[in-house]
Tab-separated table of C-alpha atoms in Angstrom:
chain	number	residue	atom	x	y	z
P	1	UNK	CA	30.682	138.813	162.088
P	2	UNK	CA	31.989	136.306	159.518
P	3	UNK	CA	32.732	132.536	161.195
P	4	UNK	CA	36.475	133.565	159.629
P	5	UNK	CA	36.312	136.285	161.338
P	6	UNK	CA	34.977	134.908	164.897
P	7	UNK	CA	37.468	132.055	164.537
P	8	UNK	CA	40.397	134.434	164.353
P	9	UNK	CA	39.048	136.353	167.692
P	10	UNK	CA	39.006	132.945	169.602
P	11	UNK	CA	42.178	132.398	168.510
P	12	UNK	CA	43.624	135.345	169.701
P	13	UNK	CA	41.996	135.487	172.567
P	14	UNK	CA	43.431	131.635	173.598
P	15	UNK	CA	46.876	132.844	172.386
P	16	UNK	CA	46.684	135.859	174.764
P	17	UNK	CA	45.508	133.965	177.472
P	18	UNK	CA	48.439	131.476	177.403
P	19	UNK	CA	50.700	134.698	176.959
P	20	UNK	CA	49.533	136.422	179.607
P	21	UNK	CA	49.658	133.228	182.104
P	22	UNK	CA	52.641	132.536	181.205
P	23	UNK	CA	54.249	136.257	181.897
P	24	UNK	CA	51.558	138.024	183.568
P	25	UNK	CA	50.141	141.275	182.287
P	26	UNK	CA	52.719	143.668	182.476
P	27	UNK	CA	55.405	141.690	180.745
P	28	UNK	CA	52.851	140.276	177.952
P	29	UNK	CA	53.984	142.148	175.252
P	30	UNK	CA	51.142	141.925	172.581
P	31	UNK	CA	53.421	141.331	169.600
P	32	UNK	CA	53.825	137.880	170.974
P	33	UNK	CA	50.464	137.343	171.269
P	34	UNK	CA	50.065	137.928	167.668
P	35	UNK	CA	52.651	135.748	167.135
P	36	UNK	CA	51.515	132.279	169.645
P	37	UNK	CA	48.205	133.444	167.815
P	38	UNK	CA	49.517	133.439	164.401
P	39	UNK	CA	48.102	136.630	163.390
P	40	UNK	CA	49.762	139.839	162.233
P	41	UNK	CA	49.808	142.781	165.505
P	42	UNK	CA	47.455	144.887	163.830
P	43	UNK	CA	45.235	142.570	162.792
P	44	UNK	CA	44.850	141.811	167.308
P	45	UNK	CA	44.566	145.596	167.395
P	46	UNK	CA	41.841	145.708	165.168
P	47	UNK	CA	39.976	143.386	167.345
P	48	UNK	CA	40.667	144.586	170.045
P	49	UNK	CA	41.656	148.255	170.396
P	50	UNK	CA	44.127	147.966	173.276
P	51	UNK	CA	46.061	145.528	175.548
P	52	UNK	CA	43.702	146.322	178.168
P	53	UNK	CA	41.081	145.116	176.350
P	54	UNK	CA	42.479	141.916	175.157
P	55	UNK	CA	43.774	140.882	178.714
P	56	UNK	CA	40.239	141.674	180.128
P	57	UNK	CA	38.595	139.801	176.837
P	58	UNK	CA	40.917	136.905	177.580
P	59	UNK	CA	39.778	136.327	181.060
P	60	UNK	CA	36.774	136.614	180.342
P	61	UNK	CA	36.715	134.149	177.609
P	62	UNK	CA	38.453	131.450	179.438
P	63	UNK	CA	35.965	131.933	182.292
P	64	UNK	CA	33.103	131.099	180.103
P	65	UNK	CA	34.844	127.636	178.888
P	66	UNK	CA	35.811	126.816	181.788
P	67	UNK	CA	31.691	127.822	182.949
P	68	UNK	CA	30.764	125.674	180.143
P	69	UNK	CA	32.866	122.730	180.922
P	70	UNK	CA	31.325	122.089	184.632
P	71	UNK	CA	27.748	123.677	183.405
P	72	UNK	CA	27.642	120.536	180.864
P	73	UNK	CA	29.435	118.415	183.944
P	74	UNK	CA	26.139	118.698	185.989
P	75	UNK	CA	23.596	118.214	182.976
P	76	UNK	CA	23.117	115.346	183.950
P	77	UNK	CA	21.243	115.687	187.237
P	78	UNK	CA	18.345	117.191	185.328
P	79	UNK	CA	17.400	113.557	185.100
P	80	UNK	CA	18.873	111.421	187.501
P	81	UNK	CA	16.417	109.201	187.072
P	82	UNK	CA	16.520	106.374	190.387
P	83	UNK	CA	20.765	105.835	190.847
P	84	UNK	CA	21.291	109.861	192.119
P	85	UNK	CA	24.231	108.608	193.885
P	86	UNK	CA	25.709	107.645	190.998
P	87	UNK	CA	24.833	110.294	188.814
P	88	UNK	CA	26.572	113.274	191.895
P	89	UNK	CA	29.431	110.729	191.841
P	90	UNK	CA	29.985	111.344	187.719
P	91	UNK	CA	29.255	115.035	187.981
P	92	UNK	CA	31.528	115.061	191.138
P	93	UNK	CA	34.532	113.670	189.764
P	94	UNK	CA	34.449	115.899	186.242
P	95	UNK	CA	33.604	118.587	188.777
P	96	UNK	CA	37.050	117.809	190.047
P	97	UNK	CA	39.159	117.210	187.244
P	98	UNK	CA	37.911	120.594	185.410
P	99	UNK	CA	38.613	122.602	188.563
P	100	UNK	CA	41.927	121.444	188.958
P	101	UNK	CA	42.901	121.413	185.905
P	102	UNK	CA	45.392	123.615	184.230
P	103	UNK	CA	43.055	125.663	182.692
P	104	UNK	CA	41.240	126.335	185.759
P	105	UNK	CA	44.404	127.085	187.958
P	106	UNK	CA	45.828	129.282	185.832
P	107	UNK	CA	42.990	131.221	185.461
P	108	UNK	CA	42.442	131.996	188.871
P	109	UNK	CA	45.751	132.597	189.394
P	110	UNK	CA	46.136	135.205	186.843
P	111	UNK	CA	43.239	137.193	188.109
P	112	UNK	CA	44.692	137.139	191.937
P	113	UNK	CA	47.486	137.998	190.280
P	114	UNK	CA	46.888	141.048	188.312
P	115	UNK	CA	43.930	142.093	191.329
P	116	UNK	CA	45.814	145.129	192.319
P	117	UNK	CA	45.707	147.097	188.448
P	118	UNK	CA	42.108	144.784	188.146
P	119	UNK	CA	40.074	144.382	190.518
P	120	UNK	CA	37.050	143.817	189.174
P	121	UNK	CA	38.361	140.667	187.125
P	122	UNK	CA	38.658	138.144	190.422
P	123	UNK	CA	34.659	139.283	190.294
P	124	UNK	CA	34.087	138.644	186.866
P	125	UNK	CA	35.936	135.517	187.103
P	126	UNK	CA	33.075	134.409	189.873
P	127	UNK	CA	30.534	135.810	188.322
P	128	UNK	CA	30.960	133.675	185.448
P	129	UNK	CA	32.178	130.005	186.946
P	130	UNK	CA	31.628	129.678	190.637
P	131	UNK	CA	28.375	132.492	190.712
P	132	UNK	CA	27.200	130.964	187.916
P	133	UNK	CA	27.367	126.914	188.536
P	134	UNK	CA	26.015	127.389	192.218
P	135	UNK	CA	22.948	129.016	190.842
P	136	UNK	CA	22.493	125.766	188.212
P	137	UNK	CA	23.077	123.479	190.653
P	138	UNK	CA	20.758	124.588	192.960
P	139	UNK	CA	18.267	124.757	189.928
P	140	UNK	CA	19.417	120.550	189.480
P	141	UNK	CA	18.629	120.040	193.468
P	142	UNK	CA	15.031	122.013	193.214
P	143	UNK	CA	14.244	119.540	190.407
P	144	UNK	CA	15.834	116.673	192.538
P	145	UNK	CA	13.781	117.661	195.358
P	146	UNK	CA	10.446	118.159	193.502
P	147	UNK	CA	11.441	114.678	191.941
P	148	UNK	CA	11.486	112.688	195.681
P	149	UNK	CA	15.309	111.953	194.548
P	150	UNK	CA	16.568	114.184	197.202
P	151	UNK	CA	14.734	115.438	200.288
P	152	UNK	CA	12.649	118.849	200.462
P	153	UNK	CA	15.379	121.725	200.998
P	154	UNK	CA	16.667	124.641	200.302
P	155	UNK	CA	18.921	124.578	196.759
P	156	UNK	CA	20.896	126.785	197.117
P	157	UNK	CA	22.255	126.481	200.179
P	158	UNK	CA	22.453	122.939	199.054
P	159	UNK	CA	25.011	123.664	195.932
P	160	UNK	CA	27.311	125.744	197.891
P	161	UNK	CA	27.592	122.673	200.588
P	162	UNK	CA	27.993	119.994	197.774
P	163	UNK	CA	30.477	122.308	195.926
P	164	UNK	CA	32.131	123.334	199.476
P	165	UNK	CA	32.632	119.335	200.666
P	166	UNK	CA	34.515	119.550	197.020
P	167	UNK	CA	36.538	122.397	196.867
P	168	UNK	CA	37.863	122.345	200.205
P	169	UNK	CA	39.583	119.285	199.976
P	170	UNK	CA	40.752	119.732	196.505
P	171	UNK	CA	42.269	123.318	198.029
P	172	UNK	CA	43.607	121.771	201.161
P	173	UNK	CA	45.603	118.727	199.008
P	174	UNK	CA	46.494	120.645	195.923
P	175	UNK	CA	48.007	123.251	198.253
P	176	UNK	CA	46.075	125.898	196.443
P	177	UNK	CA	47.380	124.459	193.294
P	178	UNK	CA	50.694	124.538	193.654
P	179	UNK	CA	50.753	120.057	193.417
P	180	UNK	CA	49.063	118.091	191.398
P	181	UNK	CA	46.265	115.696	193.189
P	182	UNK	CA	46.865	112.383	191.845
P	183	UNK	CA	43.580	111.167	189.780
P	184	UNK	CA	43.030	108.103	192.508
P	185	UNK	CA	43.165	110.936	194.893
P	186	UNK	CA	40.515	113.235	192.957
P	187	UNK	CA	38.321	110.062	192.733
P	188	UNK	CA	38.437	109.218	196.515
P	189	UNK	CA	37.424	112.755	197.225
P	190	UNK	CA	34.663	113.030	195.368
P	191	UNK	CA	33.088	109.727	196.957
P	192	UNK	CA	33.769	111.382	200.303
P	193	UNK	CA	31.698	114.446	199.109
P	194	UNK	CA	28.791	112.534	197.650
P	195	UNK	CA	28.878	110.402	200.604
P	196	UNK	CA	28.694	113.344	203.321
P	197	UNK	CA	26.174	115.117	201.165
P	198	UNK	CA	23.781	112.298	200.365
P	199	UNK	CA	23.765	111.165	203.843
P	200	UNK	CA	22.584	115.000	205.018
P	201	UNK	CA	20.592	115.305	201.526
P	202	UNK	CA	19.159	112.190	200.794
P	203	UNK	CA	15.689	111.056	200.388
């Protein structure tokens, strides 16, 4: 596939996502995807065969950024080096911001959304950001551990606490995204996570 090509396909995939947010799937009508995506219809149909398959293919995609964006938001606890506080603080926050973000919100509520005619996509959706950050974390706590940085334990378990001391709060005060958390507010609660974790996890 020509980088032309492959561009064209991201753009129509982020054009159909942002369509189908904004309307939900039934009411997406794929013309105006073509058009947000400034393509011609056919040329989406020859990419992707149906509406189905775009809607699935756009959930999908934004899934793996948003993966991507809290995958490279932990990279730094591969080496921590002696501040580890510091460096779950960093990751904490951006954990934060990314999750409540638009992006992020939107995507899960599209998938709840459309669970009924999908209901494999809520799955997919975890597969690829929550499924798939717990399991890297815990890989960033078995090196932490093996390191002396934090005490000997069991990863995973560990990542779904540290994301859990996260997510519930940010749930809880966003009111399951439906308000905005204030950034001050974002900040304080990730201090409160690191805090409660590093006091149960720490060396």
């Amino acid at each position: 596939m020509t980088k032309t090509r492959v561009d064209k396909r991201q753009a129509i995939l982020d054009a159909a996502f942002t369509v189908f947010a904004r309307h939900g799937y039934a009411r997406a009508s794929v013309q105006e995807i073509a058009d947000e995506a400034k393509a011609a219809k056919p040329t989406v149909y020859n990419h992707f065969g149906d509406k189905e398959a775009l809607f699935r293919g756009a959930i999908a995609a934004t899934a793996d950024s948003v993966a991507a964006d809290t995958l490279d938001a932990i990279e730094p606890l591969r080496d921590a080096g002696a501040d580890v506080r510091a460096t779950l603080r960093t990751a904490a926050s951006r954990l934060l911001r990314i999750c409540s973000g638009e992006r992020s919100h939107a995507l899960r509520s599209l998938a709840y959304a459309e669970l009924a005619a999908f209901p494999e996509l809520a799955v997919t959706m975890q597969e690829r950001t929550s499924v798939h950050l717990t399991e890297a974390l815990a890989d960033r706590f078995a090196r932490l551990a093996l390191s002396g940085a934090l005490r000997s334990c069991d990863p995973a378990r560990a990542a779904e606490q540290f994301l859990a001391l996260l997510i519930g709060p940010l749930e809880s005060r966003s009111r399951l995204g439906t308000r905005a958390v204030p950034a001050a507010e974002l900040e304080g609660m990730a201090e409160s996570a690191v805090d409660t974790f590093v006091r149960a996890y720490g060396p």
